[in-house]
CSV table of C-alpha atoms and ligand atoms in Angstrom, one decimal:
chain,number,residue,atom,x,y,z
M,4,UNK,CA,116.0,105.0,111.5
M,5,UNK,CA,114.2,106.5,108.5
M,6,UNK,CA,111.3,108.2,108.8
M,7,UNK,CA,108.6,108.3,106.1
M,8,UNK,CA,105.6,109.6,107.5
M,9,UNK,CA,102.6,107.7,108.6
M,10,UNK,CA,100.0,108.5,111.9
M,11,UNK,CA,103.5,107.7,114.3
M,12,UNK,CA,104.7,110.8,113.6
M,13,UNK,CA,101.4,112.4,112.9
M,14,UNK,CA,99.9,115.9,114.4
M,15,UNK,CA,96.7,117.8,113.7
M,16,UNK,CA,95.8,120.2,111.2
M,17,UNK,CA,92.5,121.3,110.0
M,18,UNK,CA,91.8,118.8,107.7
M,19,UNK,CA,92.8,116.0,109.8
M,20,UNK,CA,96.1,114.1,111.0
M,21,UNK,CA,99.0,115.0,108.6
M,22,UNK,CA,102.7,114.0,109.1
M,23,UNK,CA,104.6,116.2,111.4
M,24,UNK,CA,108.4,117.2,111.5
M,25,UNK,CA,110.9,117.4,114.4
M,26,UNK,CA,110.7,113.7,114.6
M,27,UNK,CA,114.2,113.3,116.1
M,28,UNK,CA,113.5,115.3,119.1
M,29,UNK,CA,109.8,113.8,119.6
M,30,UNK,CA,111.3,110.4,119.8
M,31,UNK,CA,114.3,111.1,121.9
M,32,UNK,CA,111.2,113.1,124.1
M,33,UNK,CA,109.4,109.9,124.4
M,34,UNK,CA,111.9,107.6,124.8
M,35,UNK,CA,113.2,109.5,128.2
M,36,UNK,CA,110.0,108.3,129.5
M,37,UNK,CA,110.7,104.5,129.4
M,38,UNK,CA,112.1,103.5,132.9
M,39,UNK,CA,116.0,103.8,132.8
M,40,UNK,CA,117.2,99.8,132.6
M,41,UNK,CA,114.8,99.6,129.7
M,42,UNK,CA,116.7,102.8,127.7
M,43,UNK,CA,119.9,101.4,128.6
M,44,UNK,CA,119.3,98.4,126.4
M,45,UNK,CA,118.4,100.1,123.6
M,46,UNK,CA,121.1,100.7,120.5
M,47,UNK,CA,122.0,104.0,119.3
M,48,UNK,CA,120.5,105.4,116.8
M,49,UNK,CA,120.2,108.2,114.4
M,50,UNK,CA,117.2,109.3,112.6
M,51,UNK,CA,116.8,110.5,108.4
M,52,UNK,CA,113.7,112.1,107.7
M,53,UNK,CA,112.4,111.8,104.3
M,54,UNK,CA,111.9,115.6,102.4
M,55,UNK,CA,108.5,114.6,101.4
M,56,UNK,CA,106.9,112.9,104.4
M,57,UNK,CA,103.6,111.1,103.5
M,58,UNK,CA,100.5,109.3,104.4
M,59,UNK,CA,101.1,105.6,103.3
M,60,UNK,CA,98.4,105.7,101.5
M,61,UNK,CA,100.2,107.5,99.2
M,62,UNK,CA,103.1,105.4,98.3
M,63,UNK,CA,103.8,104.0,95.3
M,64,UNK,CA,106.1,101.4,93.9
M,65,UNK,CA,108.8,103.8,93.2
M,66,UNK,CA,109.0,104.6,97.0
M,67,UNK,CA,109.7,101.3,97.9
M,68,UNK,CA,112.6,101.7,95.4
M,69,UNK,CA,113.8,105.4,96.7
M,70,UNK,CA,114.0,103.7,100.3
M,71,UNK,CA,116.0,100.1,99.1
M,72,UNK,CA,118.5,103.1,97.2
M,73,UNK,CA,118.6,105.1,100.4
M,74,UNK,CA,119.2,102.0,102.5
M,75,UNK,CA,122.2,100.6,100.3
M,76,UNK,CA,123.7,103.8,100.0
M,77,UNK,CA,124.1,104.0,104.3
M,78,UNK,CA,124.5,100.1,104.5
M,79,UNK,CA,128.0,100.5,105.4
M,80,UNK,CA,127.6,103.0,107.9
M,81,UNK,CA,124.8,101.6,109.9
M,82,UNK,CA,124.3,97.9,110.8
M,83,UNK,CA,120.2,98.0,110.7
M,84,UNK,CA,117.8,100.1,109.5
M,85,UNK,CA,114.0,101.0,111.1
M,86,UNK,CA,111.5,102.2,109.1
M,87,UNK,CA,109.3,104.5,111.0
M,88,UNK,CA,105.8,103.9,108.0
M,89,UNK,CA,102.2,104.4,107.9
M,90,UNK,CA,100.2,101.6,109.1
M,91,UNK,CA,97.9,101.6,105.3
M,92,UNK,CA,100.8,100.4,102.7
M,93,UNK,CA,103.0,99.2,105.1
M,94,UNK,CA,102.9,95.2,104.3
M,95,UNK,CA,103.6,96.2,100.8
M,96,UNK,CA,106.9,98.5,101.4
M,97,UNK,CA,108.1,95.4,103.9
M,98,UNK,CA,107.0,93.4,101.3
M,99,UNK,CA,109.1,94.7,98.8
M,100,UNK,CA,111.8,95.5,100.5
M,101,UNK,CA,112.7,91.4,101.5
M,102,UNK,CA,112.8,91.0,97.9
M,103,UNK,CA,115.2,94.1,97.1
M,104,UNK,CA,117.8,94.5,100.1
M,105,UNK,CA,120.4,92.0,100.8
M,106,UNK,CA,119.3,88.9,103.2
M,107,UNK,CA,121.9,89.6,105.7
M,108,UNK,CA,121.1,93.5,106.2
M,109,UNK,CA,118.4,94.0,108.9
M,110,UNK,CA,115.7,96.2,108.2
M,111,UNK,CA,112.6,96.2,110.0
M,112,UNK,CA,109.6,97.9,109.1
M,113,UNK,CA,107.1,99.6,111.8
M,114,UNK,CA,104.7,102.3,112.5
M,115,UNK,CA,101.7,102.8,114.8
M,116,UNK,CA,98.3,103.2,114.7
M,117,UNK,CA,98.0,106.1,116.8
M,118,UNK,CA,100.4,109.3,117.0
M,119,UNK,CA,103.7,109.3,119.0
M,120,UNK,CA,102.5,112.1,122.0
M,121,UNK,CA,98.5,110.4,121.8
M,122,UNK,CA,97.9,108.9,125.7
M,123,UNK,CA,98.0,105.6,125.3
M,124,UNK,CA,99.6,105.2,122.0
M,125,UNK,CA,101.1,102.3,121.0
M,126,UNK,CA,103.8,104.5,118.6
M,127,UNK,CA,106.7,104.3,121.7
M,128,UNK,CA,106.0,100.7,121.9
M,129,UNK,CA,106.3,100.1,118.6
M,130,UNK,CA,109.9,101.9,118.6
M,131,UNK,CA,111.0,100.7,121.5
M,132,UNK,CA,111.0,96.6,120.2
M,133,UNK,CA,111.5,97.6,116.8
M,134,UNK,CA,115.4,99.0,118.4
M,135,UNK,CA,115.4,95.9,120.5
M,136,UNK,CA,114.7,93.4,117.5
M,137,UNK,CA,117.6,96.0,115.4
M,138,UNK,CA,119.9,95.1,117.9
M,139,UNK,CA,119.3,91.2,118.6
M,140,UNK,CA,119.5,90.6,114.3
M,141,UNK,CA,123.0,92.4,114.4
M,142,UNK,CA,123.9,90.3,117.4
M,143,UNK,CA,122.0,87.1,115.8
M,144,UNK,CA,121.2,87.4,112.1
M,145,UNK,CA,118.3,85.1,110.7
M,146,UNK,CA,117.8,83.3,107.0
M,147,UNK,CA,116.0,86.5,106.2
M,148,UNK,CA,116.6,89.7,107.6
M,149,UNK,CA,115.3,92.5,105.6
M,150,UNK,CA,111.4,93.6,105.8
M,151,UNK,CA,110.5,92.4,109.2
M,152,UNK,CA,107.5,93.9,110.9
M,153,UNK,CA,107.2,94.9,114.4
M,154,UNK,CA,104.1,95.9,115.5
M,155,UNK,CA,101.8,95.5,118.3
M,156,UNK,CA,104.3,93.1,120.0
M,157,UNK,CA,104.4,90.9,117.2
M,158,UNK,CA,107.6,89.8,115.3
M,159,UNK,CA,106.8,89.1,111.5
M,160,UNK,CA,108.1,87.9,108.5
M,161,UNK,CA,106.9,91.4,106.7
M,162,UNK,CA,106.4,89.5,103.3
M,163,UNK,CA,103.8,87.1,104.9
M,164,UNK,CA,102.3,89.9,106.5
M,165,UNK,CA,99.1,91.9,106.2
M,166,UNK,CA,97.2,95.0,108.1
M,167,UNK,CA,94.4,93.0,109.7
M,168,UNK,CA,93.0,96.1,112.2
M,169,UNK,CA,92.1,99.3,111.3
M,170,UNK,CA,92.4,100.5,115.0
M,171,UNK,CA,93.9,97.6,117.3
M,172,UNK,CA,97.5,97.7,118.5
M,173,UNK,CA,97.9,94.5,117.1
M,174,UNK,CA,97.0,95.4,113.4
M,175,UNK,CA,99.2,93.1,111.7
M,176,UNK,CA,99.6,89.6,111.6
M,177,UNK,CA,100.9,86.6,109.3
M,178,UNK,CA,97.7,83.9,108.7
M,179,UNK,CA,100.0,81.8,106.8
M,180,UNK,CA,102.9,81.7,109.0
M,181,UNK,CA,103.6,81.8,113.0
M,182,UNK,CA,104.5,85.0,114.3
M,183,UNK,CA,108.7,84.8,114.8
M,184,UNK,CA,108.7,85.9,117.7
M,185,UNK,CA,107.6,88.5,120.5
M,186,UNK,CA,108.9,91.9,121.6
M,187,UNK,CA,107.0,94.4,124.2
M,188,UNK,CA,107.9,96.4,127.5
M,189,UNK,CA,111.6,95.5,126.9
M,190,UNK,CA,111.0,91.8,126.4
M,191,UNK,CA,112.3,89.8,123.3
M,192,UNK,CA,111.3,86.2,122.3
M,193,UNK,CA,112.4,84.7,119.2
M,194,UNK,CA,109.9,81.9,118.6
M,195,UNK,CA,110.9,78.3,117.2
M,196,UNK,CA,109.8,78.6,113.7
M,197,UNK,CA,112.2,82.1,113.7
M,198,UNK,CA,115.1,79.6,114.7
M,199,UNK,CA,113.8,77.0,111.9
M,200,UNK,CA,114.3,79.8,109.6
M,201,UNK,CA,117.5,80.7,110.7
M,202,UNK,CA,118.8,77.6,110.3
M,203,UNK,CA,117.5,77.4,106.3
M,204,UNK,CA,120.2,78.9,104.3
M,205,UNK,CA,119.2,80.9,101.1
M,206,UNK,CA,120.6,79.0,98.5
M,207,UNK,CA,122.1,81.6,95.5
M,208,UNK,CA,120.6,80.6,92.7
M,209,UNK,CA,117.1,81.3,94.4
M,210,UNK,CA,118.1,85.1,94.6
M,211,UNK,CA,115.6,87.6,93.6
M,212,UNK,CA,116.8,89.3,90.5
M,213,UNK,CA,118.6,92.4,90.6
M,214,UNK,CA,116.5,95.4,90.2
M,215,UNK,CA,118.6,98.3,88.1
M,216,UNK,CA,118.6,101.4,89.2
M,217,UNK,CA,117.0,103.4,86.7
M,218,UNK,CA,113.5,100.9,87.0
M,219,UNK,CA,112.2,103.9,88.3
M,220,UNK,CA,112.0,105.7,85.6
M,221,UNK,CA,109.5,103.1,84.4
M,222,UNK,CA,107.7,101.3,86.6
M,223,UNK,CA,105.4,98.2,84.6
M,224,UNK,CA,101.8,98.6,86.1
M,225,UNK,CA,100.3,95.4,87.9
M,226,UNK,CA,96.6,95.8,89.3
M,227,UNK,CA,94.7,93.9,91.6
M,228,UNK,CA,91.3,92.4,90.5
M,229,UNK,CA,89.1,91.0,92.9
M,230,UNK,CA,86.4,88.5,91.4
M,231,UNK,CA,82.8,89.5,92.5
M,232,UNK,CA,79.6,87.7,92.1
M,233,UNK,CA,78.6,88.7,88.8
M,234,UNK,CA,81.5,89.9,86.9
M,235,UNK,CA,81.1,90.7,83.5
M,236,UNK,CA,84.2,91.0,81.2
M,237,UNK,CA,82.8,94.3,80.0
M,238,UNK,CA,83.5,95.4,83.1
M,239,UNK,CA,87.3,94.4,83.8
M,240,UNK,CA,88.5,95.3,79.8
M,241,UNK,CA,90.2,98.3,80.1
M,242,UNK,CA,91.9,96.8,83.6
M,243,UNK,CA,93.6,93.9,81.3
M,244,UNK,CA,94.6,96.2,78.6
M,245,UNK,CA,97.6,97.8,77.8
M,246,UNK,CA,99.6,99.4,79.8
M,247,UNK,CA,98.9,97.0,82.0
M,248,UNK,CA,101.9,94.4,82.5
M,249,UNK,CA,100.7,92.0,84.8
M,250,UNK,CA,97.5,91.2,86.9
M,251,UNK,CA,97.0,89.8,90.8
M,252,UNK,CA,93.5,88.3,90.4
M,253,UNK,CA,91.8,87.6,93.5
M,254,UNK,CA,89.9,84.4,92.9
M,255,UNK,CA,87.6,82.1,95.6
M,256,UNK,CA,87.9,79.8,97.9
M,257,UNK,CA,90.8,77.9,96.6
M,258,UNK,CA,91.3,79.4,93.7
M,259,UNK,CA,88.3,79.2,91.6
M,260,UNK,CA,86.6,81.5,89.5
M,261,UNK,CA,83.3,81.6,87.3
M,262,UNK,CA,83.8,78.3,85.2
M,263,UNK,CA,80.7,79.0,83.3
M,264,UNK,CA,81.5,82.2,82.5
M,265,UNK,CA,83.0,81.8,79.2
M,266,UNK,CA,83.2,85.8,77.8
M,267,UNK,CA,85.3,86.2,81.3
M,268,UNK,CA,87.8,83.2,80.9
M,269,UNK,CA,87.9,83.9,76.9
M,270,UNK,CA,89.1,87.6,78.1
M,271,UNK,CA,91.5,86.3,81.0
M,272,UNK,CA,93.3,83.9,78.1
M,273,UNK,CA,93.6,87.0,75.5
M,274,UNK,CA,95.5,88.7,78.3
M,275,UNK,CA,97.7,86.1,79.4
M,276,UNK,CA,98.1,85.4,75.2
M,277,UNK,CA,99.2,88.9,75.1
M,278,UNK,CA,101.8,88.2,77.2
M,279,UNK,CA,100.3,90.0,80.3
M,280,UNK,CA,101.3,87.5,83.4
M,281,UNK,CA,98.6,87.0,85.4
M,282,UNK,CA,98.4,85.6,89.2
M,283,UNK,CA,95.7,83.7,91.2
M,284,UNK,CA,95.7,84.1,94.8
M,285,UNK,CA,92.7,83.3,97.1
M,286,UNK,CA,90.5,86.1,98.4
M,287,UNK,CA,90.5,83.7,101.1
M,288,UNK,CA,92.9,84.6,103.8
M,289,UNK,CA,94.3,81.4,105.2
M,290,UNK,CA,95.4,78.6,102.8
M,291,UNK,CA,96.5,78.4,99.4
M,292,UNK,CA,95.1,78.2,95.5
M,293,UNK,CA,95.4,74.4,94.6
M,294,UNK,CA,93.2,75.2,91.5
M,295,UNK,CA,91.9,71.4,91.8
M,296,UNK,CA,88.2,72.4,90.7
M,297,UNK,CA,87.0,72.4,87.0
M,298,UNK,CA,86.4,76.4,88.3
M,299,UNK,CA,90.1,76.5,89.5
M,300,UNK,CA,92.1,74.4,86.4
M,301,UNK,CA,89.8,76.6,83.8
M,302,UNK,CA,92.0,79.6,85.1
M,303,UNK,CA,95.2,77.8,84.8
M,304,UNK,CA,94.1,76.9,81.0
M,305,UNK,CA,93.1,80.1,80.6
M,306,UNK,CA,97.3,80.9,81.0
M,307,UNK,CA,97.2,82.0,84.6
M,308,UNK,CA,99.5,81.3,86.9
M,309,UNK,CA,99.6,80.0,90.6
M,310,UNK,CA,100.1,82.8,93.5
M,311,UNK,CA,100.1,79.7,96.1
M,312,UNK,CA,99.7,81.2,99.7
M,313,UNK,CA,101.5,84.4,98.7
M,314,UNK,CA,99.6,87.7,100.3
M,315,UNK,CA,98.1,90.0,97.8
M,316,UNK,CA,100.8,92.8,99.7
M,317,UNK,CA,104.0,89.9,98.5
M,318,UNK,CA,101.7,89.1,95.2
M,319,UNK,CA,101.8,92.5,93.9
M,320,UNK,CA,105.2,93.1,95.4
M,321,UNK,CA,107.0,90.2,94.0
M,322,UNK,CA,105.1,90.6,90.2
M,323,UNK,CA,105.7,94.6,90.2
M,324,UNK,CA,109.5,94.4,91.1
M,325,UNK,CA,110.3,91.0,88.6
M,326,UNK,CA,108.5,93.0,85.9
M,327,UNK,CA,111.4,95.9,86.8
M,328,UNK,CA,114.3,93.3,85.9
M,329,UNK,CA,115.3,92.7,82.4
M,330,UNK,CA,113.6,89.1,82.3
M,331,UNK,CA,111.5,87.4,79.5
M,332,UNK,CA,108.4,87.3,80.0
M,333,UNK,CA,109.1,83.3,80.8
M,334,UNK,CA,111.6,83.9,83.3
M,335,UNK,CA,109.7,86.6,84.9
M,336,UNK,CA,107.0,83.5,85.5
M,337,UNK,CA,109.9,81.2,86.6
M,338,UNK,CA,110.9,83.6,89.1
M,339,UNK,CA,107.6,84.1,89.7
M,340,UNK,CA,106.8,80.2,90.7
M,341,UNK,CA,110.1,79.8,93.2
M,342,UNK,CA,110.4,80.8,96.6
M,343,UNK,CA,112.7,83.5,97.2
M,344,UNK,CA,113.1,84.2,100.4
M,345,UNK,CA,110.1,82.3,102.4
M,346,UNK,CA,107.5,84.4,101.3
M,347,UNK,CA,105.2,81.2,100.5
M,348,UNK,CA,104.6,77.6,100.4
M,349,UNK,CA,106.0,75.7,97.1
X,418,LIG,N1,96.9,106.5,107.2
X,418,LIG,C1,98.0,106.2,108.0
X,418,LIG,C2,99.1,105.8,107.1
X,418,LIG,O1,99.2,104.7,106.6
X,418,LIG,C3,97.6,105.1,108.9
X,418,LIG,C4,98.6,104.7,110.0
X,418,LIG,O2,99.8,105.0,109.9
X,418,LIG,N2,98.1,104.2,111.1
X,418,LIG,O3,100.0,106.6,106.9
């Protein structure tokens, strides 16, 4: 179990909740308190705590790749990993990390929305199936193991995931995608679209591309852009220039965006003729960009390319960590385009 922060292991200060230490001994506090044929099913673990513990709100890309370094480096001595993660970014680290870890090496991603020793806190919950669902993907690995989210109950695939409730034990959920199963008060159901997945086998020349160590050193900047009524080009400029490497633009409905705005297409296509790479994806949260509307194909002339049902979390992900490999700009769009590891609909 790695601990990274976040409001589970959260205490107060005087300017609010901050991340506290002596997370070992909290949880092994808490966990006493589950009734004894529950504990007895749980695996043993052990528990790294990150030197800088941090709100999630905090974390960048070059966390995500710290944690895949940290994970590979004790893959051989452990046979799953829990990440204990605040609740803000956490759909973007789980995210990220199904496209960097190996397919076979569970790692599930969770947190809480309110702090372990709270009343009523859904933190010890959260643990508890998170050590449950460890266990069963030893015991009875799926396609795709690495970056699932438990929360709330709630087995998901973490790349089709997103935070959908600022307070509510259930704050995740997948719109695109059953959940794959259920886990609370010692309970685990896998559900049948987990066991249609398990039985799809990643083919190797769909492998996400190798992500050198030293990326971290420079990390290629991708921003989200979310269309608003209105938008003037003026206003977006300095978001698609240099440094910028690529773009996750949120457009309408099914991928449409202001067709007779021709300043605002003329400075999508500069980009994109720039070599920027960028993405549409629906501000819409269930469904896919089909860009089938004179709105929609003007973007896809304009040299942008389909996110399909992809969340903006596995969008910005999956474009951030392709521009880290030593692709062409081409291949990075290739790569872009397949299906890695089920993270959307092609
Ligand atoms: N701000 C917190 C975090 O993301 C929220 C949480 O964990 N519930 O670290």
């Amino acid at each position: 179990m790695i601990y990274t922060g976040g409001t589970i292991g959260m205490v107060g200060s005087d300017k609010g909740l901050i991340p506290g230490g002596n997370m070992a001994e909290r949880l092994l506090n808490q966990l006493q308190t589950l009734p004894e044929k529950r504990r007895r099913t749980l695996p043993a673990f052990d528990l790294l705590t990150l030197p800088q513990l941090i709100d999630s709100s905090n974390a960048t890309p070059g966390d995500w790749l710290d944690l895949n370094r940290l994970i590979r480096h004790h893959s051989r001595r452990y046979q799953a990993f829990i990440i204990l993660h605040g609740t803000d970014t956490l759909a973007y680290t789980a995210s990220a990390l199904s496209f960097l870890l190996p397919q076979n090496l569970p790692c599930i991603v969770t947190g809480s929305q309110y702090p372990l020793e709270k009343e009523a806190s859904d933190a010890l919950s959260n643990v508890e199936a998170s050590l449950l669902v460890a266990s069963s993907l030893i015991n009875q690995p799926m396609a795709h193991n690495a970056g699932v989210i438990v929360f709330g109950g709630k087995i998901l695939q973490g790349n089709r995931a997103s935070k959908v409730s600022t307070h509510s034990a259930q704050g995740f959920d997948c719109i695109n995608l059953p959940a794959l199963g259920t886990c609370s008060e010692g309970k685990l159901s896998w559900s049948a679209s987990a066991q249609m997945a398990a039985e799809l086998k990643p083919t190797p020349d769909i492998n996400f591309p190798q992500i050198s160590t030293d990326a971290i050193h420079d990390i290629p900047q991708v921003v989200i852009l979310k269309l608003w009524p209105g938008i003037q080009s003026q206003q977006i400029a300095s978001l698609l220039a240099a440094p910028v490497k690529g773009v996750i633009l949120e457009s309408y409905g099914s991928g449409n965006a202001p067709d007779l705005n021709q300043p605002l297409l003329s400075a999508f296509k500069a980009a994109t003729d720039r070599g920027i790479i960028i993405v549409n994806r629906s501000q819409c949260p269930e469904g896919s960009v089909s860009m089938s509307y004179a709105a929609g194909s003007a973007l896809s002339e304009a040299g942008i390319i389909s996110g399909y049902d992809l969340t903006c979390e596995a969008a910005f992900s999956k474009l951030t960590l392709l521009l880290c490999s030593n692709l062409s700009n081409k291949q990075v769009k290739e790569a872009f385009n397949r299906n890695h590891y089920a993270e959307c609909s092609v």
